[in-house]
Amino acid sequence: MSLLSTRGLSRSFAGLRAVHEVDFDLPKGEVRALIGPNGAGKTTFVSLLCGRILPTSGQVFFDGRDISALPAHRRIGLGMAYTFQITSVFSRLSAYENVALAARRRVHGRAEVDRVVMRALEQAGLHDRPDQPAGDLSYGHQRLLEIAMGLAQAPRLLILDEPTQGLSDGEVAAFKALIRGLKDSTTILLIEHNMSVVMETADRVTVLNFGEILAEGTPAEIHANAQVQAAYLGTG
């Protein structure tokens, strides 16, 4: 059964079709990568899924429920968590405090919050930086902190928009291991330009181009797809 799906999902801005009649299905327990050239509509599509913007037409379903008109905070309450390309950490708070704010949405009591926070920081590779102000972290570490904030919510669906942007090679390797470790407990939608991350972590890949789905398949199938090569991978 699909945890997340869309039917005829569209969004236009001043007559420009950013997303056009997208039918999309993400089964429970899958890691799905969403790729496409710049301007393909990926971030707009994800914003529609999360409720940051509402569709011009079409529907979004989460676990069988029509959530097309729900605001973002209500979707979070249903079990969706997401990070975006622009970091949204609280720069004056410590890494621990940032994650604790997210954790308190679902757990209470100092001991339980502490357990959840330290577990999320450990998963994100930030267990040695709990007291560091978020604003003092590198850009890459701020991205990892956002992921920790998402993990602290124990989401049913984790949406990550360009999570490896700004990460070092070692941090990217750790991120791949993190995604593999989450596969048994969390459905993941990953918007990513780093093709090694896509090829090594995704079960399936969806390719957007000009706001429409160009292709879907396994990483190997997408890599071999001539249309995708021409539109995105720069060959053919």
Coordinates of N, CA and C in Angstrom, one line a residue, residues 12-233:
S12 N 0.7 26.0 -10.7 CA 1.1 27.0 -11.7 C 1.4 28.3 -10.9
F13 N 2.4 29.1 -11.4 CA 2.7 30.4 -10.9 C 2.6 31.4 -12.1
A14 N 1.6 32.3 -12.0 CA 1.5 33.3 -13.0 C 1.5 32.7 -14.4
G15 N 0.8 31.6 -14.6 CA 0.7 30.9 -15.9 C 1.8 29.9 -16.2
L16 N 2.8 29.9 -15.4 CA 3.9 28.9 -15.6 C 3.6 27.6 -14.9
R17 N 3.6 26.5 -15.6 CA 3.3 25.2 -15.0 C 4.6 24.7 -14.4
A18 N 4.7 24.8 -13.1 CA 5.8 24.2 -12.3 C 5.7 22.7 -12.1
V19 N 4.5 22.3 -11.8 CA 4.2 20.8 -11.7 C 2.9 20.6 -12.4
H20 N 2.8 19.6 -13.2 CA 1.7 19.4 -14.1 C 1.2 17.9 -14.1
E21 N 0.0 17.8 -13.5 CA -0.8 16.5 -13.5 C 0.1 15.3 -13.1
V22 N 0.8 15.4 -12.0 CA 1.7 14.3 -11.5 C 0.9 13.2 -10.8
D23 N 1.0 12.0 -11.2 CA 0.5 10.8 -10.5 C 1.7 10.1 -9.9
F24 N 1.8 10.0 -8.6 CA 3.0 9.5 -7.9 C 2.5 8.6 -6.8
D25 N 3.3 7.5 -6.6 CA 3.0 6.5 -5.5 C 4.3 6.1 -4.8
L26 N 4.3 6.3 -3.5 CA 5.5 5.9 -2.7 C 5.0 4.8 -1.7
P27 N 5.4 3.6 -1.9 CA 5.0 2.5 -1.0 C 5.6 2.6 0.4
K28 N 5.0 2.1 1.4 CA 5.6 2.1 2.7 C 6.9 1.3 2.7
G29 N 7.9 1.8 3.4 CA 9.1 1.1 3.6 C 10.1 1.3 2.5
E30 N 9.8 2.2 1.5 CA 10.7 2.4 0.3 C 11.6 3.6 0.5
V31 N 12.8 3.5 -0.1 CA 13.6 4.7 -0.3 C 13.4 5.1 -1.7
R32 N 12.8 6.3 -2.0 CA 12.6 6.8 -3.3 C 13.5 8.0 -3.6
A33 N 14.2 8.0 -4.6 CA 15.0 9.2 -5.0 C 14.2 10.0 -6.1
L34 N 14.1 11.3 -5.9 CA 13.5 12.2 -6.9 C 14.6 13.0 -7.5
I35 N 14.8 12.9 -8.8 CA 15.9 13.6 -9.5 C 15.3 14.4 -10.7
G36 N 16.1 15.2 -11.3 CA 15.8 16.0 -12.4 C 16.6 17.2 -12.6
P37 N 16.7 17.8 -13.8 CA 17.5 19.0 -14.0 C 17.0 20.2 -13.2
N38 N 17.8 21.2 -13.0 CA 17.4 22.4 -12.3 C 16.2 23.0 -13.0
G39 N 15.2 23.4 -12.2 CA 14.0 23.9 -12.8 C 12.9 22.9 -13.2
A40 N 13.2 21.6 -12.9 CA 12.3 20.5 -13.2 C 11.0 20.5 -12.4
G41 N 11.0 21.2 -11.3 CA 9.8 21.3 -10.4 C 9.9 20.5 -9.2
K42 N 11.1 20.0 -8.9 CA 11.3 19.1 -7.7 C 10.9 19.7 -6.4
T43 N 11.4 20.9 -6.1 CA 11.2 21.6 -4.9 C 9.7 22.0 -4.8
T44 N 9.1 22.4 -5.9 CA 7.7 22.8 -5.9 C 6.9 21.5 -5.6
F45 N 7.2 20.4 -6.2 CA 6.5 19.2 -5.9 C 6.6 18.8 -4.4
V46 N 7.8 18.9 -3.9 CA 7.9 18.5 -2.4 C 7.2 19.5 -1.6
S47 N 7.2 20.8 -1.9 CA 6.4 21.8 -1.2 C 4.9 21.5 -1.2
L48 N 4.4 21.0 -2.3 CA 3.0 20.5 -2.4 C 2.8 19.3 -1.5
L49 N 3.7 18.4 -1.4 CA 3.6 17.2 -0.5 C 3.5 17.6 0.9
C50 N 4.4 18.6 1.3 CA 4.5 19.0 2.7 C 3.5 20.0 3.1
G51 N 2.8 20.7 2.2 CA 1.8 21.6 2.6 C 2.3 23.1 2.7
R52 N 3.5 23.3 2.3 CA 4.0 24.7 2.3 C 3.3 25.5 1.2
I53 N 2.9 24.9 0.1 CA 2.1 25.6 -0.8 C 0.9 24.6 -1.2
L54 N -0.2 25.1 -1.7 CA -1.3 24.3 -2.0 C -1.4 24.1 -3.5
P55 N -2.0 23.0 -4.0 CA -2.0 22.8 -5.4 C -3.0 23.7 -6.1
T56 N -2.7 24.0 -7.4 CA -3.7 24.6 -8.3 C -4.9 23.6 -8.6
S57 N -4.5 22.3 -8.7 CA -5.5 21.3 -8.9 C -4.8 20.0 -8.5
G58 N -5.6 18.9 -8.4 CA -5.1 17.6 -8.0 C -5.1 17.4 -6.5
Q59 N -4.7 16.2 -6.1 CA -4.8 15.7 -4.7 C -3.5 15.1 -4.2
V60 N -3.3 15.2 -2.9 CA -2.2 14.5 -2.2 C -2.9 13.6 -1.1
F61 N -2.4 12.4 -1.1 CA -2.9 11.4 -0.1 C -1.8 10.9 0.8
F62 N -2.1 10.8 2.1 CA -1.1 10.2 3.0 C -1.8 9.1 3.8
D63 N -1.3 7.9 3.6 CA -1.9 6.7 4.2 C -3.4 6.6 3.9
G64 N -3.7 6.9 2.7 CA -5.1 6.8 2.2 C -6.0 8.0 2.5
R65 N -5.5 9.0 3.2 CA -6.3 10.2 3.6 C -6.0 11.3 2.6
D66 N -7.0 12.0 2.2 CA -6.8 13.2 1.3 C -6.3 14.4 2.2
I67 N -5.0 14.8 2.0 CA -4.5 15.9 2.9 C -4.2 17.1 2.0
S68 N -4.8 17.2 0.9 CA -4.5 18.3 -0.1 C -4.7 19.7 0.5
A69 N -5.7 19.8 1.4 CA -5.9 21.1 2.0 C -5.3 21.3 3.4
L70 N -4.7 20.3 3.9 CA -4.1 20.4 5.3 C -2.9 21.3 5.3
P71 N -2.7 22.2 6.3 CA -1.5 23.0 6.4 C -0.4 22.2 6.8
A72 N 0.9 22.7 6.7 CA 2.1 21.9 6.9 C 2.1 21.3 8.3
H73 N 1.7 22.1 9.4 CA 1.9 21.6 10.7 C 0.9 20.4 11.0
R74 N -0.2 20.4 10.3 CA -1.1 19.2 10.4 C -0.5 18.0 9.8
R75 N 0.2 18.2 8.7 CA 0.8 17.0 8.0 C 2.0 16.5 8.9
I76 N 2.7 17.4 9.5 CA 3.8 16.9 10.5 C 3.1 16.1 11.6
G77 N 2.0 16.5 12.0 CA 1.3 15.7 13.1 C 0.9 14.3 12.6
L78 N 0.7 14.1 11.3 CA 0.3 12.8 10.8 C 1.5 11.9 10.7
G79 N 2.7 12.5 10.8 CA 3.9 11.6 10.7 C 4.9 12.0 9.5
M80 N 4.7 13.2 9.0 CA 5.7 13.6 7.9 C 6.7 14.5 8.5
A81 N 8.0 14.4 8.1 CA 9.0 15.3 8.5 C 9.8 15.6 7.3
Y82 N 10.4 16.8 7.2 CA 11.1 17.2 6.0 C 12.2 18.2 6.3
T83 N 13.2 18.2 5.5 CA 14.2 19.2 5.5 C 14.3 19.8 4.1
F84 N 14.6 21.1 4.0 CA 14.6 21.8 2.8 C 16.1 22.3 2.4
Q85 N 16.2 22.8 1.2 CA 17.6 23.2 0.7 C 18.1 24.3 1.6
I86 N 17.3 25.2 2.1 CA 17.8 26.3 2.9 C 17.6 25.8 4.4
T87 N 18.7 25.8 5.1 CA 18.7 25.4 6.5 C 17.8 26.2 7.3
S88 N 17.1 25.6 8.3 CA 16.1 26.3 9.1 C 16.4 26.0 10.6
V89 N 17.6 25.9 11.0 CA 17.9 25.6 12.4 C 17.9 27.0 13.1
F90 N 17.8 26.9 14.5 CA 17.8 28.0 15.3 C 19.2 28.3 15.7
S91 N 19.8 29.3 15.1 CA 21.3 29.5 15.1 C 21.8 29.7 16.5
R92 N 21.0 30.4 17.4 CA 21.5 30.7 18.8 C 21.3 29.6 19.8
L93 N 20.6 28.6 19.4 CA 20.4 27.4 20.3 C 21.4 26.4 19.9
S94 N 21.7 25.5 20.9 CA 22.7 24.5 20.7 C 22.1 23.4 19.8
A95 N 23.0 22.5 19.3 CA 22.5 21.4 18.5 C 21.5 20.6 19.3
Y96 N 21.8 20.3 20.6 CA 20.9 19.6 21.5 C 19.5 20.3 21.6
E97 N 19.5 21.6 21.8 CA 18.3 22.3 22.0 C 17.4 22.3 20.7
N98 N 18.1 22.4 19.6 CA 17.4 22.3 18.3 C 16.6 21.0 18.2
V99 N 17.3 19.9 18.5 CA 16.7 18.6 18.3 C 15.6 18.4 19.4
A100 N 15.9 18.9 20.6 CA 14.9 18.8 21.7 C 13.6 19.4 21.3
L101 N 13.6 20.6 20.6 CA 12.4 21.2 20.2 C 11.6 20.3 19.3
A102 N 12.2 19.6 18.4 CA 11.5 18.7 17.6 C 11.0 17.5 18.3
A103 N 11.9 17.0 19.3 CA 11.5 15.8 20.0 C 10.3 16.0 20.9
R104 N 10.1 17.2 21.4 CA 9.0 17.5 22.3 C 7.6 17.5 21.6
R105 N 7.6 17.4 20.3 CA 6.4 17.2 19.6 C 5.7 15.8 19.9
R106 N 6.6 14.9 20.3 CA 6.0 13.5 20.5 C 6.4 12.9 21.8
V107 N 7.4 13.3 22.5 CA 7.7 12.7 23.8 C 7.8 13.8 24.9
H108 N 7.6 13.4 26.2 CA 7.6 14.3 27.3 C 8.5 13.7 28.4
G109 N 8.9 14.6 29.3 CA 9.8 14.1 30.4 C 11.2 14.3 30.0
R110 N 12.0 14.8 30.9 CA 13.4 15.1 30.6 C 14.2 13.9 30.1
A111 N 14.0 12.8 30.8 CA 14.8 11.6 30.5 C 14.5 11.1 29.1
E112 N 13.2 11.1 28.8 CA 12.8 10.5 27.5 C 13.3 11.5 26.4
V113 N 13.1 12.8 26.6 CA 13.6 13.8 25.6 C 15.1 13.6 25.4
D114 N 15.8 13.5 26.5 CA 17.3 13.3 26.4 C 17.6 12.1 25.6
R115 N 16.9 11.0 25.8 CA 17.2 9.7 25.1 C 17.0 9.9 23.6
V116 N 15.9 10.5 23.3 CA 15.5 10.7 21.8 C 16.5 11.6 21.2
V117 N 16.9 12.7 21.9 CA 17.8 13.7 21.3 C 19.1 13.1 21.0
M118 N 19.7 12.4 22.0 CA 21.0 11.9 21.8 C 21.1 10.8 20.8
R119 N 20.0 10.0 20.7 CA 19.9 9.0 19.7 C 19.9 9.6 18.3
A120 N 19.1 10.7 18.1 CA 19.0 11.4 16.8 C 20.4 12.0 16.4
L121 N 21.0 12.6 17.4 CA 22.3 13.2 17.1 C 23.4 12.2 16.8
E122 N 23.3 11.0 17.4 CA 24.2 9.9 17.1 C 24.0 9.4 15.7
Q123 N 22.7 9.3 15.3 CA 22.4 8.8 14.0 C 22.9 9.7 12.9
A124 N 22.8 11.0 13.2 CA 23.2 12.0 12.2 C 24.7 12.3 12.3
G125 N 25.5 11.7 13.2 CA 26.9 11.9 13.3 C 27.3 13.1 14.0
L126 N 26.4 13.6 14.9 CA 26.7 14.9 15.7 C 26.7 14.6 17.2
H127 N 26.9 13.4 17.6 CA 26.8 13.1 19.0 C 27.9 13.8 19.8
D128 N 29.0 14.2 19.1 CA 30.1 14.9 19.8 C 29.9 16.4 19.8
R129 N 28.8 16.9 19.4 CA 28.6 18.3 19.3 C 27.3 18.8 19.9
P130 N 26.8 18.2 21.0 CA 25.5 18.6 21.5 C 25.4 20.0 22.0
D131 N 26.5 20.5 22.5 CA 26.5 21.8 23.2 C 26.9 23.0 22.2
Q132 N 27.3 22.6 21.0 CA 27.7 23.6 20.1 C 26.6 24.4 19.5
P133 N 26.6 25.8 19.5 CA 25.6 26.6 18.9 C 25.4 26.2 17.4
A134 N 24.1 26.1 17.0 CA 23.9 25.6 15.7 C 24.5 26.6 14.6
G135 N 24.5 27.9 15.0 CA 25.0 28.9 14.1 C 26.5 28.8 13.9
D136 N 27.2 28.1 14.8 CA 28.6 27.9 14.7 C 29.0 26.6 13.9
L137 N 28.0 25.8 13.6 CA 28.3 24.6 12.8 C 28.5 24.9 11.4
S138 N 29.3 24.1 10.7 CA 29.5 24.3 9.2 C 28.1 24.1 8.6
Y139 N 28.0 24.5 7.3 CA 26.8 24.4 6.6 C 26.4 22.9 6.5
G140 N 27.4 22.1 6.2 CA 27.1 20.6 6.1 C 26.6 20.0 7.4
H141 N 27.2 20.5 8.5 CA 26.7 20.0 9.8 C 25.3 20.5 10.2
Q142 N 25.0 21.7 9.7 CA 23.7 22.2 9.9 C 22.7 21.4 9.1
R143 N 23.0 20.9 7.9 CA 22.2 20.0 7.2 C 21.9 18.7 8.0
L144 N 23.0 18.2 8.6 CA 22.9 17.0 9.4 C 22.0 17.2 10.6
L145 N 22.2 18.4 11.2 CA 21.3 18.8 12.4 C 19.9 18.8 12.0
E146 N 19.5 19.3 10.8 CA 18.1 19.3 10.4 C 17.6 17.8 10.2
I147 N 18.5 16.9 9.8 CA 18.1 15.5 9.7 C 17.8 15.0 11.0
A148 N 18.7 15.3 12.0 CA 18.5 14.8 13.4 C 17.2 15.3 13.9
M149 N 16.9 16.6 13.6 CA 15.6 17.1 14.1 C 14.4 16.4 13.5
G150 N 14.5 15.9 12.2 CA 13.5 15.1 11.6 C 13.4 13.8 12.2
L151 N 14.6 13.1 12.5 CA 14.6 11.8 13.1 C 14.0 11.8 14.5
A152 N 14.2 12.9 15.2 CA 13.6 13.0 16.6 C 12.1 12.9 16.7
Q153 N 11.5 13.1 15.5 CA 10.0 13.1 15.4 C 9.5 11.6 15.1
A154 N 10.5 10.7 14.9 CA 10.1 9.3 14.6 C 9.1 9.3 13.4
P155 N 9.5 9.9 12.3 CA 8.5 10.1 11.2 C 8.2 8.8 10.5
R156 N 7.0 8.7 10.0 CA 6.6 7.6 9.1 C 7.1 7.9 7.7
L157 N 7.2 9.2 7.4 CA 7.8 9.6 6.1 C 8.8 10.7 6.3
L158 N 10.0 10.5 5.9 CA 11.1 11.5 6.0 C 11.4 12.0 4.6
I159 N 11.2 13.3 4.4 CA 11.5 13.9 3.1 C 12.7 14.8 3.2
L160 N 13.7 14.5 2.4 CA 15.0 15.2 2.5 C 15.3 15.9 1.1
D161 N 15.4 17.2 1.2 CA 15.7 18.0 -0.1 C 17.2 18.4 -0.1
E162 N 17.9 17.8 -1.0 CA 19.4 18.0 -1.2 C 20.1 17.9 0.1
P163 N 20.0 16.8 0.8 CA 20.6 16.6 2.2 C 22.1 16.6 2.1
T164 N 22.7 16.2 1.0 CA 24.2 16.1 1.0 C 24.9 17.3 0.5
Q165 N 24.1 18.3 0.1 CA 24.7 19.6 -0.4 C 25.6 20.2 0.8
G166 N 26.9 20.4 0.5 CA 27.7 21.0 1.5 C 28.4 20.0 2.4
L167 N 28.2 18.7 2.2 CA 28.8 17.7 3.0 C 30.2 17.3 2.4
S168 N 31.1 16.9 3.2 CA 32.4 16.4 2.8 C 32.2 15.0 2.3
D169 N 33.2 14.4 1.6 CA 33.1 13.0 1.1 C 32.8 12.1 2.3
G170 N 33.5 12.3 3.4 CA 33.3 11.4 4.6 C 31.9 11.5 5.1
E171 N 31.4 12.8 5.1 CA 30.0 13.0 5.6 C 29.0 12.4 4.7
V172 N 29.3 12.4 3.4 CA 28.4 11.8 2.4 C 28.3 10.3 2.6
A173 N 29.5 9.7 2.9 CA 29.5 8.3 3.1 C 28.7 7.9 4.4
A174 N 28.9 8.7 5.4 CA 28.1 8.5 6.6 C 26.6 8.7 6.4
F175 N 26.2 9.6 5.5 CA 24.8 9.8 5.2 C 24.2 8.6 4.5
K176 N 25.0 8.0 3.6 CA 24.5 6.8 2.9 C 24.3 5.7 3.9
A177 N 25.2 5.6 4.8 CA 25.0 4.5 5.9 C 23.8 4.8 6.7
L178 N 23.5 6.1 7.0 CA 22.4 6.5 7.8 C 21.1 6.1 7.1
I179 N 21.0 6.4 5.8 CA 19.8 6.1 5.0 C 19.6 4.5 5.0
R180 N 20.6 3.8 4.8 CA 20.5 2.3 4.8 C 20.0 1.8 6.1
G181 N 20.5 2.5 7.2 CA 20.0 2.1 8.5 C 18.6 2.4 8.8
L182 N 18.0 3.4 8.2 CA 16.7 3.8 8.4 C 15.6 3.1 7.6
K183 N 16.1 2.3 6.6 CA 15.2 1.7 5.6 C 14.1 0.8 6.3
D184 N 14.5 0.1 7.4 CA 13.5 -0.8 8.0 C 12.4 -0.1 8.8
S185 N 12.6 1.2 9.1 CA 11.7 1.8 10.0 C 11.0 3.1 9.4
T186 N 11.5 3.6 8.3 CA 11.0 4.9 7.8 C 11.0 4.9 6.3
T187 N 9.9 5.4 5.8 CA 9.8 5.6 4.3 C 10.5 6.9 4.0
I188 N 11.3 6.9 3.0 CA 12.1 8.1 2.7 C 11.9 8.6 1.2
L189 N 11.7 9.9 1.1 CA 11.8 10.5 -0.2 C 13.0 11.4 -0.3
L190 N 13.9 11.2 -1.2 CA 15.2 11.8 -1.2 C 15.3 12.6 -2.5
I191 N 15.4 14.0 -2.4 CA 15.6 14.8 -3.6 C 17.1 15.1 -3.6
E192 N 17.8 14.6 -4.6 CA 19.3 14.6 -4.6 C 19.9 14.7 -5.9
H193 N 21.0 15.5 -6.0 CA 21.8 15.7 -7.2 C 23.0 14.7 -7.3
N194 N 23.4 14.3 -6.1 CA 24.6 13.4 -6.0 C 24.2 12.0 -6.5
M195 N 24.6 11.6 -7.7 CA 24.1 10.4 -8.3 C 24.7 9.2 -7.5
S196 N 25.8 9.3 -6.9 CA 26.3 8.1 -6.1 C 25.4 7.8 -4.9
V197 N 24.9 8.9 -4.3 CA 23.9 8.7 -3.2 C 22.6 8.1 -3.8
V198 N 22.2 8.6 -4.9 CA 20.9 8.0 -5.5 C 21.1 6.5 -5.8
M199 N 22.2 6.2 -6.5 CA 22.4 4.8 -7.0 C 22.7 3.9 -5.8
E200 N 23.2 4.3 -4.7 CA 23.6 3.4 -3.6 C 22.5 3.3 -2.5
T201 N 21.6 4.2 -2.5 CA 20.6 4.2 -1.4 C 19.2 4.0 -1.8
A202 N 18.8 4.4 -3.1 CA 17.4 4.3 -3.5 C 17.0 3.0 -3.9
D203 N 15.7 2.6 -3.6 CA 15.1 1.4 -4.1 C 14.6 1.7 -5.5
R204 N 14.0 2.8 -5.7 CA 13.5 3.3 -7.0 C 13.8 4.7 -7.2
V205 N 13.7 5.2 -8.4 CA 14.0 6.6 -8.7 C 12.9 7.1 -9.6
T206 N 12.4 8.4 -9.3 CA 11.5 9.1 -10.1 C 12.2 10.3 -10.7
V207 N 12.0 10.5 -12.0 CA 12.7 11.6 -12.7 C 11.6 12.6 -13.1
L208 N 11.8 13.8 -12.7 CA 10.9 14.9 -13.1 C 11.6 15.8 -14.2
N209 N 10.9 16.2 -15.1 CA 11.4 17.1 -16.2 C 10.2 18.0 -16.6
F210 N 10.4 19.3 -16.6 CA 9.4 20.3 -16.9 C 8.1 20.0 -16.2
G211 N 8.2 19.7 -14.9 CA 7.1 19.5 -14.0 C 6.3 18.2 -14.2
E212 N 6.8 17.3 -15.0 CA 6.1 16.1 -15.3 C 7.1 14.9 -15.0
I213 N 6.5 13.7 -14.7 CA 7.3 12.5 -14.5 C 7.8 12.0 -15.9
L214 N 9.1 12.0 -16.1 CA 9.7 11.5 -17.3 C 9.9 10.0 -17.3
A215 N 10.3 9.5 -16.1 CA 10.6 8.1 -16.0 C 10.6 7.7 -14.5
E216 N 10.4 6.4 -14.3 CA 10.5 5.8 -13.0 C 11.1 4.4 -13.2
G217 N 11.9 4.0 -12.2 CA 12.5 2.6 -12.2 C 13.5 2.4 -11.2
T218 N 14.2 1.3 -11.2 CA 15.3 1.1 -10.3 C 16.5 2.0 -10.7
P219 N 17.4 2.2 -9.8 CA 18.6 3.0 -10.2 C 19.2 2.6 -11.5
A220 N 19.4 1.3 -11.7 CA 20.0 0.7 -12.9 C 19.2 1.1 -14.1
E221 N 17.9 0.9 -14.0 CA 17.0 1.2 -15.1 C 17.1 2.7 -15.5
I222 N 17.1 3.5 -14.5 CA 17.1 5.0 -14.8 C 18.5 5.4 -15.4
H223 N 19.5 4.8 -14.9 CA 20.9 5.1 -15.4 C 21.0 4.7 -16.9
A224 N 20.2 3.7 -17.3 CA 20.3 3.2 -18.7 C 19.3 3.8 -19.6
N225 N 18.4 4.6 -19.0 CA 17.3 5.2 -19.8 C 17.8 6.3 -20.7
A226 N 17.5 6.2 -22.0 CA 18.1 7.1 -23.0 C 17.4 8.5 -22.8
Q227 N 16.1 8.6 -22.5 CA 15.5 9.9 -22.2 C 16.1 10.6 -21.0
V228 N 16.3 9.8 -20.0 CA 16.9 10.4 -18.8 C 18.3 10.9 -19.1
Q229 N 19.1 10.1 -19.8 CA 20.4 10.5 -20.2 C 20.4 11.8 -20.9
A230 N 19.5 12.0 -21.9 CA 19.4 13.2 -22.7 C 19.0 14.4 -21.8
A231 N 18.0 14.2 -20.9 CA 17.5 15.3 -20.2 C 18.3 15.7 -19.0
Y232 N 18.9 14.7 -18.4 CA 19.5 15.0 -17.1 C 21.0 14.6 -16.9
L233 N 21.3 13.4 -17.4 CA 22.6 12.8 -17.1 C 23.6 13.3 -18.0

